[in-house]
Amino acid sequence: MASRRIPIVAGNWKMNFDHLEATYFVQKLAWILRDAHFGFRRCEVTLMPPFTSIRSVQVLIEADRLKITYGAQAVSVTNQGAFTGDVSADMLARLGCTYVLVGHSERRKYHPEDDANIVDQVRAVLAAGMKPILCVGESFEERRQGIELEYAVGQVQDVIRDLNDKEAEQMVIAYEPVWAIGTGMVATPQSAQEAAAAIRTHLGEVYGDDVAQRVRILYGGSVNASNATQLMQEGLDIDGFLVGGASLDADEFATIARLTDKAASARR
Ligand code: PGA
């Protein structure tokens, strides 16, 4: 069952790469992956550019018929109107976005995004026909108290509790311990697998095994080309990565994608 999930390697560019840099990056990445005969049907490669670069990425991907997908880093909960600076889910869908990050810890920290708001974002993304990548994960404090699993599972529970089976299946969940993001301190493969397994068990309890086995669960937090294989090899519940810093280097990001594909293929 686990082997049927297509792994995802997602690059979260955060506030990096203007539209010219984005174009150059995508060309380079596509060239490296083509050269490596990368199997996009076996492993999905997706990029999360800042809003201002999405259109350029779309044009290039469509013109060159690249197999790379893309998405956005944030979304408004409302559809249109007097919300200065916001971007709606429909606007992102019109740009061909497949995914939207929801609840990233940097959004939770720097913007007034609480669970209620995150639930509405998930609803907006699903209603526009895209897939939310819901980010959850404990801070150092919860880890110190030894409640990291309950915390991450609780965050998932709070956000998905009202979704029906079909909606739940569309979710991608990224387990990202906050203390590991951008710090170089990666979770051990055991603890990353344990958290992914706890989240999948919870999904099974709420939606049944069929749905739980379809949802892709990613790990994020200081992933790079040196730790990706081990993180994938620990168990069967991690279906790829949400990569920040290392996604800004086309060679390294392509290597992470190749290693993820290889480790996932070994499970089949
Ligand atoms: P990082 O970021 O890989 O730089 O730790 C991950 C993320 O924030 O999604």
Coordinates of C-alpha atoms and ligand atoms in Angstrom, one line a residue:
M1 CA 0.0 0.0 0.0
A2 CA 2.7 2.5 1.0
S3 CA 4.5 1.9 -2.2
R4 CA 1.6 3.4 -4.2
R5 CA 2.2 6.9 -2.9
I6 CA 4.2 9.1 -5.3
P7 CA 6.8 10.9 -3.3
I8 CA 7.1 14.7 -3.5
V9 CA 10.2 16.8 -3.3
A10 CA 9.0 20.4 -2.7
G11 CA 11.2 23.4 -2.8
N12 CA 10.1 26.3 -0.6
W13 CA 12.0 29.3 -1.9
K14 CA 10.6 31.6 0.8
M15 CA 11.4 35.2 -0.1
N16 CA 14.1 34.4 -2.6
F17 CA 14.4 34.6 -6.4
D18 CA 12.8 37.4 -8.4
H19 CA 11.2 36.3 -11.6
L20 CA 14.4 36.5 -13.6
E21 CA 16.3 34.4 -11.1
A22 CA 13.4 32.0 -10.9
T23 CA 13.4 31.5 -14.7
Y24 CA 17.1 30.8 -14.7
F25 CA 16.7 28.4 -11.8
V26 CA 13.9 26.4 -13.4
Q27 CA 15.8 26.1 -16.7
K28 CA 18.9 24.8 -14.9
L29 CA 16.9 22.4 -12.7
A30 CA 15.0 21.0 -15.7
W31 CA 18.3 20.6 -17.6
I32 CA 20.0 18.7 -14.7
L33 CA 17.0 16.4 -14.2
R34 CA 16.6 15.7 -17.9
D35 CA 20.3 14.9 -18.1
A36 CA 19.8 12.4 -15.2
H37 CA 16.7 10.8 -16.9
F38 CA 14.7 11.7 -13.9
G39 CA 11.4 9.7 -13.6
F40 CA 8.8 12.4 -12.9
R41 CA 6.1 9.8 -12.9
R42 CA 7.7 8.1 -10.0
C43 CA 8.6 11.2 -8.0
E44 CA 7.1 14.6 -8.2
V45 CA 9.3 17.7 -8.1
T46 CA 7.5 20.9 -7.2
L47 CA 8.6 24.5 -6.5
M48 CA 7.0 27.2 -4.3
P49 CA 8.2 30.5 -5.7
P50 CA 7.2 33.9 -4.2
F51 CA 4.0 35.3 -5.7
T52 CA 5.9 37.6 -8.1
S53 CA 7.7 34.7 -9.7
I54 CA 4.9 32.3 -10.2
R55 CA 3.8 33.6 -13.6
S56 CA 7.3 33.4 -15.0
V57 CA 7.6 29.8 -13.7
Q58 CA 4.3 29.0 -15.2
V59 CA 5.1 30.4 -18.7
L60 CA 8.4 28.5 -18.8
I61 CA 7.0 25.2 -17.6
E62 CA 4.1 25.4 -20.1
A63 CA 6.3 26.6 -23.0
D64 CA 8.9 23.8 -22.5
R65 CA 6.4 21.2 -21.3
L66 CA 8.4 20.6 -18.2
K67 CA 7.1 18.0 -15.8
I68 CA 7.9 20.1 -12.8
T69 CA 4.9 21.3 -10.8
Y70 CA 4.6 24.5 -8.7
G71 CA 2.6 26.2 -6.1
A72 CA 2.3 29.1 -3.7
Q73 CA 3.6 29.8 -0.2
A74 CA 0.5 31.4 1.2
V75 CA -3.1 32.2 0.3
S76 CA -5.9 34.5 1.4
V77 CA -9.0 33.0 3.0
T78 CA -11.3 35.3 1.1
N79 CA -12.1 35.2 -2.6
Q80 CA -12.0 38.8 -3.6
G81 CA -12.5 42.3 -2.2
A82 CA -10.9 44.9 -0.1
F83 CA -8.0 42.9 1.3
T84 CA -4.9 44.9 0.4
G85 CA -1.9 42.8 -0.4
D86 CA -3.7 39.4 -0.4
V87 CA -3.9 36.9 -3.1
S88 CA -6.9 34.6 -3.5
A89 CA -6.9 30.8 -4.1
D90 CA -8.7 31.3 -7.5
M91 CA -5.9 33.6 -8.7
L92 CA -3.4 30.9 -7.8
A93 CA -5.4 28.2 -9.5
R94 CA -5.6 30.4 -12.6
L95 CA -1.8 30.5 -12.6
G96 CA -1.7 26.7 -12.7
C97 CA -0.6 26.1 -9.2
T98 CA -0.9 22.5 -8.0
Y99 CA -0.1 23.1 -4.3
V100 CA -0.3 25.8 -1.7
L101 CA 1.7 25.8 1.5
V102 CA -0.6 26.3 4.5
G103 CA 0.4 27.0 8.1
H104 CA 4.2 27.2 7.6
S105 CA 5.7 28.1 10.9
E106 CA 7.1 31.3 9.5
R107 CA 3.6 32.3 8.5
R108 CA 2.2 31.3 11.9
K109 CA 5.0 33.4 13.5
Y110 CA 5.0 36.6 11.4
H111 CA 1.3 36.8 10.4
P112 CA -1.9 36.4 12.4
E113 CA -2.5 32.9 11.2
D114 CA -4.1 30.8 13.9
D115 CA -5.8 27.4 13.5
A116 CA -9.1 28.8 12.5
N117 CA -7.5 30.9 9.8
I118 CA -5.5 27.9 8.6
V119 CA -8.7 25.8 8.4
D120 CA -10.2 28.5 6.2
Q121 CA -7.0 28.5 4.0
V122 CA -7.2 24.7 3.6
R123 CA -10.9 25.1 2.5
A124 CA -10.1 27.9 0.1
V125 CA -7.3 25.9 -1.5
L126 CA -9.4 22.8 -1.9
A127 CA -12.4 24.7 -3.2
A128 CA -10.1 26.1 -5.9
G129 CA -9.0 22.6 -7.0
M130 CA -5.5 22.8 -5.6
K131 CA -3.8 20.7 -2.8
P132 CA -2.8 22.2 0.5
I133 CA 0.6 21.2 2.0
L134 CA -0.2 21.6 5.6
C135 CA 2.8 22.3 7.8
V136 CA 2.8 21.1 11.4
G137 CA 5.5 20.5 14.0
E138 CA 6.7 21.3 17.5
S139 CA 8.9 24.0 18.7
F140 CA 11.9 23.3 20.9
E141 CA 9.8 23.7 24.0
E142 CA 7.3 20.9 23.2
R143 CA 10.2 18.7 22.3
R144 CA 11.8 19.5 25.7
Q145 CA 8.6 18.4 27.4
G146 CA 8.5 15.2 25.3
I147 CA 5.1 16.1 23.9
E148 CA 6.2 16.6 20.3
L149 CA 4.1 13.8 18.8
E150 CA 0.9 14.9 20.5
Y151 CA 1.6 18.4 19.5
A152 CA 2.1 17.7 15.8
V153 CA -0.9 15.3 15.6
G154 CA -3.0 17.8 17.5
Q155 CA -2.2 20.5 14.9
V156 CA -3.3 18.1 12.1
Q157 CA -6.4 17.2 14.0
D158 CA -7.4 20.8 14.6
V159 CA -7.1 21.6 10.9
I160 CA -8.6 18.6 9.2
R161 CA -11.3 17.6 11.5
D162 CA -14.2 18.8 9.4
L163 CA -12.9 17.6 6.0
N164 CA -14.7 14.7 4.3
D165 CA -12.8 11.7 3.0
K166 CA -12.3 13.1 -0.5
E167 CA -10.9 16.4 0.8
A168 CA -8.7 14.6 3.3
E169 CA -7.1 12.6 0.5
Q170 CA -6.0 15.7 -1.2
M171 CA -4.0 16.9 1.7
V172 CA -0.2 16.7 1.9
I173 CA 1.1 17.1 5.4
A174 CA 4.6 18.3 6.1
Y175 CA 6.0 17.5 9.5
E176 CA 8.5 20.3 10.1
P177 CA 9.8 20.6 13.7
V178 CA 10.2 24.4 14.1
W179 CA 13.6 24.0 15.7
A180 CA 14.9 22.2 12.6
I181 CA 13.9 24.9 10.1
G182 CA 16.8 26.8 8.7
T183 CA 19.0 25.8 11.7
G184 CA 21.0 22.9 10.2
M185 CA 19.6 20.8 13.1
V186 CA 17.8 18.0 11.3
A187 CA 15.5 15.6 13.2
T188 CA 16.9 12.1 13.5
P189 CA 15.5 9.7 10.9
Q190 CA 13.8 7.8 13.8
S191 CA 12.0 10.8 15.2
A192 CA 10.9 12.0 11.7
Q193 CA 9.6 8.6 10.9
E194 CA 7.9 8.3 14.3
A195 CA 6.1 11.7 13.8
A196 CA 5.0 10.7 10.3
A197 CA 3.7 7.4 11.5
A198 CA 1.8 9.1 14.4
I199 CA 0.2 11.5 11.9
R200 CA -0.7 8.6 9.6
T201 CA -2.2 6.6 12.5
H202 CA -4.3 9.6 13.4
L203 CA -5.5 9.9 9.8
G204 CA -6.4 6.2 9.9
E205 CA -8.4 6.6 13.1
V206 CA -10.4 9.5 11.6
Y207 CA -10.8 8.5 7.9
G208 CA -9.9 4.8 7.8
D209 CA -6.9 3.1 6.4
D210 CA -7.6 3.7 2.8
V211 CA -7.4 7.5 3.1
A212 CA -4.5 7.4 5.6
Q213 CA -2.5 5.3 3.1
R214 CA -3.1 7.8 0.3
V215 CA -2.0 11.0 2.1
R216 CA 1.5 12.0 1.4
I217 CA 3.5 13.0 4.5
L218 CA 6.7 15.0 4.0
Y219 CA 9.5 15.8 6.4
G220 CA 10.9 19.4 6.4
G221 CA 13.7 21.1 8.4
S222 CA 17.3 21.3 7.3
V223 CA 17.0 18.6 4.6
N224 CA 19.9 18.4 2.3
A225 CA 21.6 16.0 -0.1
S226 CA 23.6 14.4 2.8
N227 CA 20.6 13.5 5.0
A228 CA 17.8 12.8 2.5
T229 CA 18.5 9.1 2.0
Q230 CA 18.7 8.2 5.6
L231 CA 15.5 10.1 6.4
M232 CA 13.7 8.1 3.7
Q233 CA 15.2 4.8 4.7
E234 CA 14.1 4.8 8.3
G235 CA 10.5 3.6 7.6
L236 CA 7.7 3.8 5.2
D237 CA 5.8 6.9 6.3
I238 CA 7.9 9.7 4.9
D239 CA 6.9 10.4 1.3
G240 CA 9.5 13.1 0.5
F241 CA 10.6 16.5 1.7
L242 CA 9.8 20.1 2.0
V243 CA 13.1 21.8 1.4
G244 CA 14.0 25.4 2.2
G245 CA 17.6 26.5 2.0
A246 CA 18.8 23.5 0.0
S247 CA 16.1 24.2 -2.7
L248 CA 17.9 27.4 -3.7
D249 CA 20.8 25.4 -5.2
A250 CA 19.6 23.6 -8.4
D251 CA 22.3 20.9 -8.2
E252 CA 21.6 20.1 -4.6
F253 CA 17.9 20.2 -5.0
A254 CA 18.1 17.9 -8.0
T255 CA 20.3 15.5 -6.0
I256 CA 17.7 15.4 -3.2
A257 CA 15.0 14.6 -5.8
R258 CA 17.1 11.8 -7.2
L259 CA 17.9 10.3 -3.8
T260 CA 14.3 10.5 -2.8
D261 CA 13.2 8.8 -6.0
K262 CA 15.8 6.1 -5.4
A263 CA 14.9 5.5 -1.8
A264 CA 11.2 5.4 -2.6
S265 CA 11.7 3.0 -5.5
A266 CA 13.6 0.7 -3.2
R267 CA 10.4 0.3 -1.1
R268 CA 8.3 -0.9 -4.1
Ligands
PGA1 P1 15.0 24.6 5.6 O1 13.5 25.1 5.5 O2 15.1 23.4 4.7 O3 15.8 25.7 5.2 O4 15.2 24.1 7.1 C1 12.4 24.2 5.5 C2 11.1 24.9 5.4 O5 11.0 26.0 6.0 O6 10.1 24.5 4.7

